[in-house]
């Protein structure tokens, strides 16, 4: 997991990682208004902004973490 100050930075990293590592990356917003990139098995503590696979945004029903 890595933290970024803007959603644009986090999504850029998520697109790159998901494209070259051939994995799924989740981007979520924390309560401190920072953005985190994480793998699906990582604990998500915030609102999910997007899920990326193979460099693309994947439609998902996930909107909030518990």
PDB file of N, CA, C and O in Angstrom, residues 1-59:
ATOM      1  N   UNK A   1       0.842  -1.175   0.000  1.00  0.00           N
ATOM      2  CA  UNK A   1       0.000   0.000   0.000  1.00  0.00           C
ATOM      3  C   UNK A   1       0.888   1.240   0.000  1.00  0.00           C
ATOM      4  O   UNK A   1       1.860   1.313   0.730  1.00  0.00           O
ATOM      5  N   UNK A   2       0.501   2.212  -0.817  1.00  0.00           N
ATOM      6  CA  UNK A   2       1.197   3.493  -0.880  1.00  0.00           C
ATOM      7  C   UNK A   2       0.172   4.609  -0.797  1.00  0.00           C
ATOM      8  O   UNK A   2      -0.945   4.469  -1.284  1.00  0.00           O
ATOM      9  N   UNK A   3       0.563   5.727  -0.195  1.00  0.00           N
ATOM     10  CA  UNK A   3      -0.334   6.865   0.002  1.00  0.00           C
ATOM     11  C   UNK A   3       0.091   8.022  -0.897  1.00  0.00           C
ATOM     12  O   UNK A   3       1.286   8.293  -1.043  1.00  0.00           O
ATOM     13  N   UNK A   4      -0.910   8.718  -1.464  1.00  0.00           N
ATOM     14  CA  UNK A   4      -0.668   9.838  -2.375  1.00  0.00           C
ATOM     15  C   UNK A   4      -1.556  11.013  -1.979  1.00  0.00           C
ATOM     16  O   UNK A   4      -2.659  10.812  -1.472  1.00  0.00           O
ATOM     17  N   UNK A   5      -1.105  12.248  -2.230  1.00  0.00           N
ATOM     18  CA  UNK A   5      -1.895  13.419  -1.850  1.00  0.00           C
ATOM     19  C   UNK A   5      -3.099  13.687  -2.762  1.00  0.00           C
ATOM     20  O   UNK A   5      -4.050  14.341  -2.353  1.00  0.00           O
ATOM     21  N   UNK A   6      -3.062  13.195  -4.002  1.00  0.00           N
ATOM     22  CA  UNK A   6      -4.177  13.456  -4.922  1.00  0.00           C
ATOM     23  C   UNK A   6      -4.675  12.153  -5.549  1.00  0.00           C
ATOM     24  O   UNK A   6      -3.927  11.187  -5.685  1.00  0.00           O
ATOM     25  N   UNK A   7      -5.939  12.166  -5.956  1.00  0.00           N
ATOM     26  CA  UNK A   7      -6.522  10.996  -6.611  1.00  0.00           C
ATOM     27  C   UNK A   7      -5.870  10.766  -7.976  1.00  0.00           C
ATOM     28  O   UNK A   7      -5.719   9.630  -8.418  1.00  0.00           O
ATOM     29  N   UNK A   8      -5.458  11.829  -8.623  1.00  0.00           N
ATOM     30  CA  UNK A   8      -4.823  11.698  -9.936  1.00  0.00           C
ATOM     31  C   UNK A   8      -3.509  10.920  -9.844  1.00  0.00           C
ATOM     32  O   UNK A   8      -3.218  10.066 -10.683  1.00  0.00           O
ATOM     33  N   UNK A   9      -2.717  11.212  -8.831  1.00  0.00           N
ATOM     34  CA  UNK A   9      -1.463  10.482  -8.639  1.00  0.00           C
ATOM     35  C   UNK A   9      -1.741   9.009  -8.326  1.00  0.00           C
ATOM     36  O   UNK A   9      -1.097   8.122  -8.872  1.00  0.00           O
ATOM     37  N   UNK A  10      -2.687   8.769  -7.454  1.00  0.00           N
ATOM     38  CA  UNK A  10      -3.009   7.391  -7.057  1.00  0.00           C
ATOM     39  C   UNK A  10      -3.543   6.578  -8.231  1.00  0.00           C
ATOM     40  O   UNK A  10      -3.142   5.424  -8.418  1.00  0.00           O
ATOM     41  N   UNK A  11      -4.411   7.165  -9.045  1.00  0.00           N
ATOM     42  CA  UNK A  11      -4.950   6.418 -10.183  1.00  0.00           C
ATOM     43  C   UNK A  11      -3.879   6.186 -11.243  1.00  0.00           C
ATOM     44  O   UNK A  11      -3.867   5.139 -11.888  1.00  0.00           O
ATOM     45  N   UNK A  12      -2.982   7.130 -11.418  1.00  0.00           N
ATOM     46  CA  UNK A  12      -1.883   6.941 -12.362  1.00  0.00           C
ATOM     47  C   UNK A  12      -1.004   5.766 -11.963  1.00  0.00           C
ATOM     48  O   UNK A  12      -0.643   4.932 -12.792  1.00  0.00           O
ATOM     49  N   UNK A  13      -0.693   5.684 -10.684  1.00  0.00           N
ATOM     50  CA  UNK A  13       0.109   4.569 -10.177  1.00  0.00           C
ATOM     51  C   UNK A  13      -0.678   3.264 -10.298  1.00  0.00           C
ATOM     52  O   UNK A  13      -0.131   2.235 -10.704  1.00  0.00           O
ATOM     53  N   UNK A  14      -1.956   3.295  -9.971  1.00  0.00           N
ATOM     54  CA  UNK A  14      -2.789   2.091 -10.045  1.00  0.00           C
ATOM     55  C   UNK A  14      -2.867   1.567 -11.473  1.00  0.00           C
ATOM     56  O   UNK A  14      -2.756   0.360 -11.709  1.00  0.00           O
ATOM     57  N   UNK A  15      -3.035   2.460 -12.436  1.00  0.00           N
ATOM     58  CA  UNK A  15      -3.085   2.039 -13.843  1.00  0.00           C
ATOM     59  C   UNK A  15      -1.765   1.390 -14.258  1.00  0.00           C
ATOM     60  O   UNK A  15      -1.745   0.349 -14.909  1.00  0.00           O
ATOM     61  N   UNK A  16      -0.663   2.013 -13.876  1.00  0.00           N
ATOM     62  CA  UNK A  16       0.655   1.486 -14.240  1.00  0.00           C
ATOM     63  C   UNK A  16       0.915   0.135 -13.581  1.00  0.00           C
ATOM     64  O   UNK A  16       1.339  -0.817 -14.241  1.00  0.00           O
ATOM     65  N   UNK A  17       0.676   0.042 -12.275  1.00  0.00           N
ATOM     66  CA  UNK A  17       0.915  -1.216 -11.572  1.00  0.00           C
ATOM     67  C   UNK A  17       0.033  -2.340 -12.102  1.00  0.00           C
ATOM     68  O   UNK A  17       0.495  -3.462 -12.278  1.00  0.00           O
ATOM     69  N   UNK A  18      -1.230  -2.040 -12.343  1.00  0.00           N
ATOM     70  CA  UNK A  18      -2.145  -3.090 -12.804  1.00  0.00           C
ATOM     71  C   UNK A  18      -1.800  -3.537 -14.221  1.00  0.00           C
ATOM     72  O   UNK A  18      -2.054  -4.672 -14.602  1.00  0.00           O
ATOM     73  N   UNK A  19      -1.210  -2.658 -14.980  1.00  0.00           N
ATOM     74  CA  UNK A  19      -0.854  -2.981 -16.361  1.00  0.00           C
ATOM     75  C   UNK A  19       0.402  -3.858 -16.435  1.00  0.00           C
ATOM     76  O   UNK A  19       0.427  -4.862 -17.131  1.00  0.00           O
ATOM     77  N   UNK A  20       1.427  -3.486 -15.696  1.00  0.00           N
ATOM     78  CA  UNK A  20       2.694  -4.189 -15.791  1.00  0.00           C
ATOM     79  C   UNK A  20       2.826  -5.356 -14.823  1.00  0.00           C
ATOM     80  O   UNK A  20       3.558  -6.297 -15.092  1.00  0.00           O
ATOM     81  N   UNK A  21       2.134  -5.309 -13.709  1.00  0.00           N
ATOM     82  CA  UNK A  21       2.200  -6.416 -12.752  1.00  0.00           C
ATOM     83  C   UNK A  21       1.096  -7.436 -13.001  1.00  0.00           C
ATOM     84  O   UNK A  21       1.047  -8.460 -12.341  1.00  0.00           O
ATOM     85  N   UNK A  22       0.200  -7.118 -13.938  1.00  0.00           N
ATOM     86  CA  UNK A  22      -0.947  -7.973 -14.254  1.00  0.00           C
ATOM     87  C   UNK A  22      -1.705  -8.370 -12.990  1.00  0.00           C
ATOM     88  O   UNK A  22      -1.944  -9.540 -12.720  1.00  0.00           O
ATOM     89  N   UNK A  23      -2.070  -7.372 -12.214  1.00  0.00           N
ATOM     90  CA  UNK A  23      -2.826  -7.599 -10.996  1.00  0.00           C
ATOM     91  C   UNK A  23      -3.912  -6.537 -10.862  1.00  0.00           C
ATOM     92  O   UNK A  23      -3.972  -5.609 -11.649  1.00  0.00           O
ATOM     93  N   UNK A  24      -4.755  -6.695  -9.881  1.00  0.00           N
ATOM     94  CA  UNK A  24      -5.815  -5.730  -9.612  1.00  0.00           C
ATOM     95  C   UNK A  24      -5.341  -4.783  -8.521  1.00  0.00           C
ATOM     96  O   UNK A  24      -4.747  -5.210  -7.531  1.00  0.00           O
ATOM     97  N   UNK A  25      -5.598  -3.482  -8.710  1.00  0.00           N
ATOM     98  CA  UNK A  25      -5.216  -2.467  -7.726  1.00  0.00           C
ATOM     99  C   UNK A  25      -6.461  -1.668  -7.347  1.00  0.00           C
ATOM    100  O   UNK A  25      -7.229  -1.244  -8.217  1.00  0.00           O
ATOM    101  N   UNK A  26      -6.660  -1.457  -6.061  1.00  0.00           N
ATOM    102  CA  UNK A  26      -7.779  -0.682  -5.534  1.00  0.00           C
ATOM    103  C   UNK A  26      -7.257   0.687  -5.103  1.00  0.00           C
ATOM    104  O   UNK A  26      -6.209   0.784  -4.468  1.00  0.00           O
ATOM    105  N   UNK A  27      -7.991   1.744  -5.445  1.00  0.00           N
ATOM    106  CA  UNK A  27      -7.658   3.096  -4.991  1.00  0.00           C
ATOM    107  C   UNK A  27      -8.772   3.526  -4.043  1.00  0.00           C
ATOM    108  O   UNK A  27      -9.954   3.449  -4.389  1.00  0.00           O
ATOM    109  N   UNK A  28      -8.400   3.962  -2.843  1.00  0.00           N
ATOM    110  CA  UNK A  28      -9.415   4.438  -1.903  1.00  0.00           C
ATOM    111  C   UNK A  28      -8.958   5.710  -1.201  1.00  0.00           C
ATOM    112  O   UNK A  28      -7.775   6.008  -1.128  1.00  0.00           O
ATOM    113  N   UNK A  29      -9.953   6.446  -0.706  1.00  0.00           N
ATOM    114  CA  UNK A  29      -9.711   7.716  -0.012  1.00  0.00           C
ATOM    115  C   UNK A  29      -9.820   7.485   1.487  1.00  0.00           C
ATOM    116  O   UNK A  29     -10.794   6.906   1.966  1.00  0.00           O
ATOM    117  N   UNK A  30      -8.818   7.950   2.225  1.00  0.00           N
ATOM    118  CA  UNK A  30      -8.813   7.788   3.677  1.00  0.00           C
ATOM    119  C   UNK A  30      -9.559   8.946   4.343  1.00  0.00           C
ATOM    120  O   UNK A  30      -9.900   9.935   3.692  1.00  0.00           O
ATOM    121  N   UNK A  31      -9.759   8.821   5.631  1.00  0.00           N
ATOM    122  CA  UNK A  31     -10.434   9.891   6.381  1.00  0.00           C
ATOM    123  C   UNK A  31      -9.579  11.157   6.453  1.00  0.00           C
ATOM    124  O   UNK A  31     -10.098  12.233   6.714  1.00  0.00           O
ATOM    125  N   UNK A  32      -8.278  11.042   6.195  1.00  0.00           N
ATOM    126  CA  UNK A  32      -7.372  12.204   6.193  1.00  0.00           C
ATOM    127  C   UNK A  32      -7.304  12.863   4.819  1.00  0.00           C
ATOM    128  O   UNK A  32      -6.422  13.681   4.565  1.00  0.00           O
ATOM    129  N   UNK A  33      -8.196  12.494   3.911  1.00  0.00           N
ATOM    130  CA  UNK A  33      -8.259  13.038   2.542  1.00  0.00           C
ATOM    131  C   UNK A  33      -7.003  12.725   1.738  1.00  0.00           C
ATOM    132  O   UNK A  33      -6.575  13.512   0.912  1.00  0.00           O
ATOM    133  N   UNK A  34      -6.408  11.578   1.986  1.00  0.00           N
ATOM    134  CA  UNK A  34      -5.292  11.090   1.187  1.00  0.00           C
ATOM    135  C   UNK A  34      -5.801   9.896   0.390  1.00  0.00           C
ATOM    136  O   UNK A  34      -6.838   9.324   0.695  1.00  0.00           O
ATOM    137  N   UNK A  35      -5.052   9.500  -0.623  1.00  0.00           N
ATOM    138  CA  UNK A  35      -5.477   8.403  -1.487  1.00  0.00           C
ATOM    139  C   UNK A  35      -4.454   7.280  -1.424  1.00  0.00           C
ATOM    140  O   UNK A  35      -3.252   7.524  -1.441  1.00  0.00           O
ATOM    141  N   UNK A  36      -4.951   6.052  -1.348  1.00  0.00           N
ATOM    142  CA  UNK A  36      -4.104   4.887  -1.152  1.00  0.00           C
ATOM    143  C   UNK A  36      -4.324   3.894  -2.288  1.00  0.00           C
ATOM    144  O   UNK A  36      -5.452   3.685  -2.722  1.00  0.00           O
ATOM    145  N   UNK A  37      -3.222   3.291  -2.765  1.00  0.00           N
ATOM    146  CA  UNK A  37      -3.320   2.188  -3.709  1.00  0.00           C
ATOM    147  C   UNK A  37      -3.051   0.905  -2.931  1.00  0.00           C
ATOM    148  O   UNK A  37      -2.126   0.850  -2.123  1.00  0.00           O
ATOM    149  N   UNK A  38      -3.880  -0.107  -3.156  1.00  0.00           N
ATOM    150  CA  UNK A  38      -3.749  -1.357  -2.416  1.00  0.00           C
ATOM    151  C   UNK A  38      -4.139  -2.535  -3.298  1.00  0.00           C
ATOM    152  O   UNK A  38      -4.848  -2.371  -4.287  1.00  0.00           O
ATOM    153  N   UNK A  39      -3.683  -3.692  -2.921  1.00  0.00           N
ATOM    154  CA  UNK A  39      -4.094  -4.917  -3.594  1.00  0.00           C
ATOM    155  C   UNK A  39      -5.401  -5.390  -2.955  1.00  0.00           C
ATOM    156  O   UNK A  39      -5.699  -5.017  -1.822  1.00  0.00           O
ATOM    157  N   UNK A  40      -6.176  -6.195  -3.643  1.00  0.00           N
ATOM    158  CA  UNK A  40      -7.479  -6.627  -3.110  1.00  0.00           C
ATOM    159  C   UNK A  40      -7.408  -7.324  -1.752  1.00  0.00           C
ATOM    160  O   UNK A  40      -8.339  -7.225  -0.973  1.00  0.00           O
ATOM    161  N   UNK A  41      -6.317  -7.991  -1.431  1.00  0.00           N
ATOM    162  CA  UNK A  41      -6.187  -8.676  -0.151  1.00  0.00           C
ATOM    163  C   UNK A  41      -5.835  -7.767   1.006  1.00  0.00           C
ATOM    164  O   UNK A  41      -5.920  -8.168   2.163  1.00  0.00           O
ATOM    165  N   UNK A  42      -5.455  -6.514   0.717  1.00  0.00           N
ATOM    166  CA  UNK A  42      -5.097  -5.558   1.764  1.00  0.00           C
ATOM    167  C   UNK A  42      -6.353  -5.006   2.434  1.00  0.00           C
ATOM    168  O   UNK A  42      -7.421  -4.942   1.827  1.00  0.00           O
ATOM    169  N   UNK A  43      -6.193  -4.570   3.659  1.00  0.00           N
ATOM    170  CA  UNK A  43      -7.291  -3.948   4.396  1.00  0.00           C
ATOM    171  C   UNK A  43      -7.579  -2.559   3.815  1.00  0.00           C
ATOM    172  O   UNK A  43      -6.660  -1.762   3.641  1.00  0.00           O
ATOM    173  N   UNK A  44      -8.845  -2.297   3.522  1.00  0.00           N
ATOM    174  CA  UNK A  44      -9.250  -0.996   2.977  1.00  0.00           C
ATOM    175  C   UNK A  44      -9.977  -0.237   4.076  1.00  0.00           C
ATOM    176  O   UNK A  44     -10.962  -0.716   4.611  1.00  0.00           O
ATOM    177  N   UNK A  45      -9.471   0.954   4.393  1.00  0.00           N
ATOM    178  CA  UNK A  45     -10.070   1.763   5.445  1.00  0.00           C
ATOM    179  C   UNK A  45     -10.438   3.125   4.876  1.00  0.00           C
ATOM    180  O   UNK A  45      -9.784   4.125   5.139  1.00  0.00           O
ATOM    181  N   UNK A  46     -11.489   3.148   4.066  1.00  0.00           N
ATOM    182  CA  UNK A  46     -11.935   4.387   3.451  1.00  0.00           C
ATOM    183  C   UNK A  46     -12.940   4.113   2.351  1.00  0.00           C
ATOM    184  O   UNK A  46     -13.473   3.025   2.247  1.00  0.00           O
ATOM    185  N   UNK A  47     -13.160   5.118   1.530  1.00  0.00           N
ATOM    186  CA  UNK A  47     -14.123   5.026   0.436  1.00  0.00           C
ATOM    187  C   UNK A  47     -13.386   4.652  -0.850  1.00  0.00           C
ATOM    188  O   UNK A  47     -12.432   5.323  -1.239  1.00  0.00           O
ATOM    189  N   UNK A  48     -13.839   3.598  -1.505  1.00  0.00           N
ATOM    190  CA  UNK A  48     -13.194   3.127  -2.723  1.00  0.00           C
ATOM    191  C   UNK A  48     -13.488   4.089  -3.866  1.00  0.00           C
ATOM    192  O   UNK A  48     -14.633   4.407  -4.150  1.00  0.00           O
ATOM    193  N   UNK A  49     -12.415   4.564  -4.500  1.00  0.00           N
ATOM    194  CA  UNK A  49     -12.517   5.483  -5.635  1.00  0.00           C
ATOM    195  C   UNK A  49     -12.548   4.736  -6.960  1.00  0.00           C
ATOM    196  O   UNK A  49     -13.132   5.196  -7.923  1.00  0.00           O
ATOM    197  N   UNK A  50     -11.866   3.602  -7.020  1.00  0.00           N
ATOM    198  CA  UNK A  50     -11.827   2.837  -8.256  1.00  0.00           C
ATOM    199  C   UNK A  50     -11.025   1.563  -8.115  1.00  0.00           C
ATOM    200  O   UNK A  50     -10.215   1.414  -7.208  1.00  0.00           O
ATOM    201  N   UNK A  51     -11.291   0.637  -9.038  1.00  0.00           N
ATOM    202  CA  UNK A  51     -10.565  -0.627  -9.102  1.00  0.00           C
ATOM    203  C   UNK A  51      -9.980  -0.719 -10.506  1.00  0.00           C
ATOM    204  O   UNK A  51     -10.690  -0.509 -11.489  1.00  0.00           O
ATOM    205  N   UNK A  52      -8.697  -1.012 -10.596  1.00  0.00           N
ATOM    206  CA  UNK A  52      -7.999  -1.031 -11.885  1.00  0.00           C
ATOM    207  C   UNK A  52      -7.417  -2.407 -12.164  1.00  0.00           C
ATOM    208  O   UNK A  52      -6.852  -3.043 -11.270  1.00  0.00           O
ATOM    209  N   UNK A  53      -7.588  -2.859 -13.414  1.00  0.00           N
ATOM    210  CA  UNK A  53      -7.026  -4.132 -13.863  1.00  0.00           C
ATOM    211  C   UNK A  53      -6.537  -3.960 -15.296  1.00  0.00           C
ATOM    212  O   UNK A  53      -7.250  -3.399 -16.118  1.00  0.00           O
ATOM    213  N   UNK A  54      -5.337  -4.426 -15.563  1.00  0.00           N
ATOM    214  CA  UNK A  54      -4.730  -4.316 -16.898  1.00  0.00           C
ATOM    215  C   UNK A  54      -4.685  -2.878 -17.412  1.00  0.00           C
ATOM    216  O   UNK A  54      -4.826  -2.628 -18.599  1.00  0.00           O
ATOM    217  N   UNK A  55      -4.538  -1.933 -16.497  1.00  0.00           N
ATOM    218  CA  UNK A  55      -4.422  -0.531 -16.873  1.00  0.00           C
ATOM    219  C   UNK A  55      -5.738   0.199 -17.054  1.00  0.00           C
ATOM    220  O   UNK A  55      -5.751   1.379 -17.390  1.00  0.00           O
ATOM    221  N   UNK A  56      -6.862  -0.469 -16.810  1.00  0.00           N
ATOM    222  CA  UNK A  56      -8.178   0.138 -17.036  1.00  0.00           C
ATOM    223  C   UNK A  56      -9.033   0.120 -15.775  1.00  0.00           C
ATOM    224  O   UNK A  56      -8.914  -0.778 -14.936  1.00  0.00           O
ATOM    225  N   UNK A  57      -9.917   1.092 -15.673  1.00  0.00           N
ATOM    226  CA  UNK A  57     -10.894   1.147 -14.603  1.00  0.00           C
ATOM    227  C   UNK A  57     -11.899   0.023 -14.809  1.00  0.00           C
ATOM    228  O   UNK A  57     -12.435  -0.153 -15.901  1.00  0.00           O
ATOM    229  N   UNK A  58     -12.160  -0.738 -13.763  1.00  0.00           N
ATOM    230  CA  UNK A  58     -13.083  -1.864 -13.829  1.00  0.00           C
ATOM    231  C   UNK A  58     -14.388  -1.461 -13.153  1.00  0.00           C
ATOM    232  O   UNK A  58     -14.370  -1.001 -12.011  1.00  0.00           O
ATOM    233  N   UNK A  59     -15.537  -1.631 -13.824  1.00  0.00           N
ATOM    234  CA  UNK A  59     -16.819  -1.346 -13.175  1.00  0.00           C
ATOM    235  C   UNK A  59     -16.975  -2.251 -11.948  1.00  0.00           C
ATOM    236  O   UNK A  59     -16.686  -3.443 -12.006  1.00  0.00           O
TER     237      UNK A  59
END
